[in-house]
Short mmCIF file of C-alpha atoms in Angstrom, two decimals:
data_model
loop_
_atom_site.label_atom_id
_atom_site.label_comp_id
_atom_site.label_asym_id
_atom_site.label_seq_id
_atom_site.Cartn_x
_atom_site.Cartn_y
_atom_site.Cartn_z
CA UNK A 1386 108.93 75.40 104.51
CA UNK A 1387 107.85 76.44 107.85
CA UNK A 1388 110.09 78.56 110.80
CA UNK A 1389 110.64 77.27 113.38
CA UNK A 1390 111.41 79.95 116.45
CA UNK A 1391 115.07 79.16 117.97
CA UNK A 1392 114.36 82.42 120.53
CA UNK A 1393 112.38 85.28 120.34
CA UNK A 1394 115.33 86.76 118.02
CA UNK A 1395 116.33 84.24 115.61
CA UNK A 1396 114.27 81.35 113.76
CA UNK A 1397 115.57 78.24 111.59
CA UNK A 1398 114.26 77.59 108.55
CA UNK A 1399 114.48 73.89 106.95
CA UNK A 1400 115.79 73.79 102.51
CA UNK A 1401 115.13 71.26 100.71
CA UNK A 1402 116.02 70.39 96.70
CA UNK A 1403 113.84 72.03 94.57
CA UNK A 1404 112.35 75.34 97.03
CA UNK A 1405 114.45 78.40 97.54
CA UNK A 1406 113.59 81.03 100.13
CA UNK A 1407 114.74 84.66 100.44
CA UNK A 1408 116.22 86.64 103.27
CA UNK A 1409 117.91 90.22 104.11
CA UNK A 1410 121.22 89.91 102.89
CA UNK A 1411 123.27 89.39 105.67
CA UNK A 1412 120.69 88.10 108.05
CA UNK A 1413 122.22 84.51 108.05
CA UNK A 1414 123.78 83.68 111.16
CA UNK A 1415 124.71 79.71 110.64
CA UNK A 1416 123.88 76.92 108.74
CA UNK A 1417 123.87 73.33 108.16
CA UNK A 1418 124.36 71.05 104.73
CA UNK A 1419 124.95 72.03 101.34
CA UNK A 1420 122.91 75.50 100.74
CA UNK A 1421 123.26 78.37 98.59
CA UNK A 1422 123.40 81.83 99.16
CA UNK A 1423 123.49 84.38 95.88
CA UNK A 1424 122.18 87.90 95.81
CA UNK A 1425 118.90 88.33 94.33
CA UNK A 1426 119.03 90.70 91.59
CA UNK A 1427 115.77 90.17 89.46
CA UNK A 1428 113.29 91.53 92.12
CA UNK A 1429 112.65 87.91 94.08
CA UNK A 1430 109.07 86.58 92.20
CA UNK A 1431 108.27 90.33 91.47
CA UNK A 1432 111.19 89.99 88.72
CA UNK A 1433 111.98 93.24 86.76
CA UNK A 1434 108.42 94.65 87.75
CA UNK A 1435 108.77 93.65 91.68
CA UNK A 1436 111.92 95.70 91.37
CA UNK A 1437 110.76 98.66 89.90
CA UNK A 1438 107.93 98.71 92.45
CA UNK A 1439 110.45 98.48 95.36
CA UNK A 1440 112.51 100.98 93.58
CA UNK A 1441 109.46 103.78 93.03
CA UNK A 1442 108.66 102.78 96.68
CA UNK A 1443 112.16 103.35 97.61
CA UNK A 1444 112.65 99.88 99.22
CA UNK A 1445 115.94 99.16 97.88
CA UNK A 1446 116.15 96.39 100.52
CA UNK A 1447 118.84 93.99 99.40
CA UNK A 1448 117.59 90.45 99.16
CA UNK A 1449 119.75 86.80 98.49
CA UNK A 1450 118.15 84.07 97.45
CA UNK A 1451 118.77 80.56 99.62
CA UNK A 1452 118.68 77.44 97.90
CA UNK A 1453 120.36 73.69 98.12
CA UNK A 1454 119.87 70.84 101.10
CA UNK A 1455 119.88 71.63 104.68
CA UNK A 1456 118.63 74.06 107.54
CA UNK A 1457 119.70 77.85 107.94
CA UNK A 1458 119.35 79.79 111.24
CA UNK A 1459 118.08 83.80 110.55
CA UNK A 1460 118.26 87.25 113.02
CA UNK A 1461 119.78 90.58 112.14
CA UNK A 1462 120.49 93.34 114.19
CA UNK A 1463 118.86 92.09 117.65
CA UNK A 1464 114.90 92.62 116.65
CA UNK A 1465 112.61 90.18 117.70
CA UNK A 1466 111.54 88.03 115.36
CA UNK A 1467 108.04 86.98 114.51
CA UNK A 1468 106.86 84.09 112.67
CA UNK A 1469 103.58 84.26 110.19
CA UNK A 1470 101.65 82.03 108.83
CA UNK A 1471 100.17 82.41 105.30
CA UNK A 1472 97.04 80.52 104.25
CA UNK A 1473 96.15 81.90 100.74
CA UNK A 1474 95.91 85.36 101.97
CA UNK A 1475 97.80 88.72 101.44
CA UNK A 1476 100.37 90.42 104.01
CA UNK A 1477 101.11 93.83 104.15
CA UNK A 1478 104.55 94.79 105.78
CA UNK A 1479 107.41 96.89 104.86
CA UNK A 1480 110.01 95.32 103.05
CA UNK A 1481 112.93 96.56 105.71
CA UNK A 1482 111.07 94.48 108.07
CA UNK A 1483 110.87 91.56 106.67
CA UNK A 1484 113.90 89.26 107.68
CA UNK A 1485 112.96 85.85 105.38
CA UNK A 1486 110.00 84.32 103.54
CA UNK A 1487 109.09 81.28 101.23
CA UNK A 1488 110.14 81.65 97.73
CA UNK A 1489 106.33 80.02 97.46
CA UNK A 1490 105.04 83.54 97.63
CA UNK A 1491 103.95 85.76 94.96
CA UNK A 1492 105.87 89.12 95.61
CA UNK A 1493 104.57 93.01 94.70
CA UNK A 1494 103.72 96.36 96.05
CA UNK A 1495 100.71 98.24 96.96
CA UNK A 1496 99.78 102.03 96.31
CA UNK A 1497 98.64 103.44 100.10
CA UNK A 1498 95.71 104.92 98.45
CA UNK A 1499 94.31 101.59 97.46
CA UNK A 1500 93.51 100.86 101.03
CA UNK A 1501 92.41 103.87 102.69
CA UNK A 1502 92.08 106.19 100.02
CA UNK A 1503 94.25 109.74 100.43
CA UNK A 1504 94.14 109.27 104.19
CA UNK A 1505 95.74 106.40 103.26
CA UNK A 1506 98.57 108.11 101.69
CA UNK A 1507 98.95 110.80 104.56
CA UNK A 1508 99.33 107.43 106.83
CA UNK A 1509 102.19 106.06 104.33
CA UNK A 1510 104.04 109.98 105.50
CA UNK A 1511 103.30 109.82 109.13
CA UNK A 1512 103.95 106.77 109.96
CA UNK A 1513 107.39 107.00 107.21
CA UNK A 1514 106.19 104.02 104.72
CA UNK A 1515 106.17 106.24 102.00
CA UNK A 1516 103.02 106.04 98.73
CA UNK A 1517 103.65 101.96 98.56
CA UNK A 1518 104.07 99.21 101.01
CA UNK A 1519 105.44 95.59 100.25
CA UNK A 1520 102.96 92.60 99.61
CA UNK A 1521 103.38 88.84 99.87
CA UNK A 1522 100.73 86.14 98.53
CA UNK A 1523 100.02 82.86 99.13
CA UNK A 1524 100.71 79.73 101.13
CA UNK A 1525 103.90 79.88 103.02
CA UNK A 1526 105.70 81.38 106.29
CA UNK A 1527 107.17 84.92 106.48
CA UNK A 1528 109.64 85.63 109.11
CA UNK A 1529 109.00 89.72 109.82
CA UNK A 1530 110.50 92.14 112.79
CA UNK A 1531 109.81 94.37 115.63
CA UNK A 1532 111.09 96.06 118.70
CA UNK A 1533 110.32 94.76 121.97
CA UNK A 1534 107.74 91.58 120.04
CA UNK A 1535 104.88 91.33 118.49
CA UNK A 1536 101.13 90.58 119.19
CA UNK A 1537 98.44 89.36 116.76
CA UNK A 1538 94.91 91.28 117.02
CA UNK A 1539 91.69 89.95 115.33
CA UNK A 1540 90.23 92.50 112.99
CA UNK A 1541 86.29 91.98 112.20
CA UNK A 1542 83.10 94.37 110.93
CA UNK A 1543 81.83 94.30 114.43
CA UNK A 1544 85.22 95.15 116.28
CA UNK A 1545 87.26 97.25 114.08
CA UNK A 1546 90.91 98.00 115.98
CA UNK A 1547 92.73 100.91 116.56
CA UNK A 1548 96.66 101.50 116.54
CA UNK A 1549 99.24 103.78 117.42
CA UNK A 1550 100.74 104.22 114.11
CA UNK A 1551 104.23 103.65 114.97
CA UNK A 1552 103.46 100.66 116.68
CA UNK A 1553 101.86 99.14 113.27
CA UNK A 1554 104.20 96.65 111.85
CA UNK A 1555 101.52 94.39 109.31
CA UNK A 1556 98.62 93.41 108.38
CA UNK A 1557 96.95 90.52 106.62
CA UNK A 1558 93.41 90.06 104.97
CA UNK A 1559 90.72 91.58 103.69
CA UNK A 1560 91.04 95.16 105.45
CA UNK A 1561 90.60 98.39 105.37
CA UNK A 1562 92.18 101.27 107.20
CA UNK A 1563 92.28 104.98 107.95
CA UNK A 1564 94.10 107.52 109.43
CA UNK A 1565 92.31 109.78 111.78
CA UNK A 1566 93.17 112.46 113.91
CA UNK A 1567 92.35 112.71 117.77
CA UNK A 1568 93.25 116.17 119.21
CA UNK A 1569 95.29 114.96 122.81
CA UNK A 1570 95.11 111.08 122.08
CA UNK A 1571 98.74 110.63 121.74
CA UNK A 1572 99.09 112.53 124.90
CA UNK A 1573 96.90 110.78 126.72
CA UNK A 1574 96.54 107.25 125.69
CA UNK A 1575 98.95 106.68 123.02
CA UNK A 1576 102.38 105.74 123.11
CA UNK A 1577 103.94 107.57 120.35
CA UNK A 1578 104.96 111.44 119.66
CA UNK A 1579 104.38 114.47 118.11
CA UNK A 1580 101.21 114.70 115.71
CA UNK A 1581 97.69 113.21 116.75
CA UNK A 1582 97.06 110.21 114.92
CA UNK A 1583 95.47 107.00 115.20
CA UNK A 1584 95.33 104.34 112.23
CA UNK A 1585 91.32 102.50 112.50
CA UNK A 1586 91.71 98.90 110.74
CA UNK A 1587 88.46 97.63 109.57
CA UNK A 1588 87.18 94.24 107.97
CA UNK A 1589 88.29 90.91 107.91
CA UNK A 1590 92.00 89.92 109.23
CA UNK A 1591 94.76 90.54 111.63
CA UNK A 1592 96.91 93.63 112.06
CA UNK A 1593 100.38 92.95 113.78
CA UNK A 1594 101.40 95.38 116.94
CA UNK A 1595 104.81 96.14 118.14
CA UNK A 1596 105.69 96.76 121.89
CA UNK A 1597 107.26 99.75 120.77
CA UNK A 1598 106.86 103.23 118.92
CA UNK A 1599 110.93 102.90 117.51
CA UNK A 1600 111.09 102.04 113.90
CA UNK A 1601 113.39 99.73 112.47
#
């Protein structure tokens, strides 16, 4: 069930009998027809183990499942709002950014290390994601936010990209990705503070940039 953008802070997402979708609790702002709204307790399609994971990852972000007949309209807190679309591949995004997504998708977590190795893990402290990040799997949309919007940047062999890392909000696809340092960069080029660092995505995909350094 696709979303559809309302404005660049709220989207509207269509139910129908049968499909359920989860969102932030408290991230509905009106709705038409008969729908459902209950907390999600067993992890969302991570059940007891998608749980745990969010747990050891400390994303304790509170989820409610939506279910029934009708259309539901989604923003929280003023971020901007933007829409991806999943075609069989994996996203990467932390789960305090995601606002709602397809109950379609297959929900987990990912150790840092798996994709960058113990740089990997030194980017999950600097840039305050922590050892594990959330993943979602599939075909379906995923509603994620920002400050100040987002732009989409091809990632291939031949033109790997690099990122402030508090302007990182995602990433989807084969990819890999390390954290470097670059004595003066943030001073010079960059738009963040205090340490040095710049995150180098590699491979096959997109990686999702914020207009901003401010996390959520």
């Amino acid at each position: 069930m696709p979303f559809t953008q309302i404005n660049s802070k709220m989207v509207e997402a269509q139910v129908v009998p049968g499909q359920r979708l989860f969102s932030q609790r408290g991230a509905m702002i009106a709705y038409r027809g008969e729908v459902a709204f209950t907390p999600d307790i067993a992890g969302g399609q991570g059940g007891v183990m998608g749980m745990i994971g969010r747990r050891v990852a400390n994303e304790q972000v509170p989820l409610m499942t939506v279910e029934g007949q009708g259309s539901v309209m989604f923003g929280h807190g003023g971020h901007h709002v933007h829409v991806v679309q999943m075609t069989g591949d994996t996203l990467y995004v932390e789960a305090d950014r995601l606002l709602a997504f397809d109950g379609t998708l297959q929900q987990g977590t990912m150790f840092m290390g798996q994709q960058g190795g113990v740089m990997g893990m030194v980017r999950g402290q600097v840039t305050g994601q922590g050892l594990f990040t959330t993943t979602l799997a599939g075909h379906g949309s995923v509603a994620v936010m920002a400050h100040g919007g987002v732009i989409e940047l091809p990632i291939t062999p031949q033109r790997p990209i690099h990122v402030d890392p508090q302007a990182y909000v995602a990433h989807r696809g084969d990819v890999r990705n390390k954290l470097s340092t670059a004595l003066g960069w943030r001073d010079m080029v960059g738009r963040g503070s205090g340490e040095a660092f710049q995150l180098e995505l590699s491979g096959h995909g997109v990686v999702y940039v914020q207009a901003s350094e401010e996390k959520l």
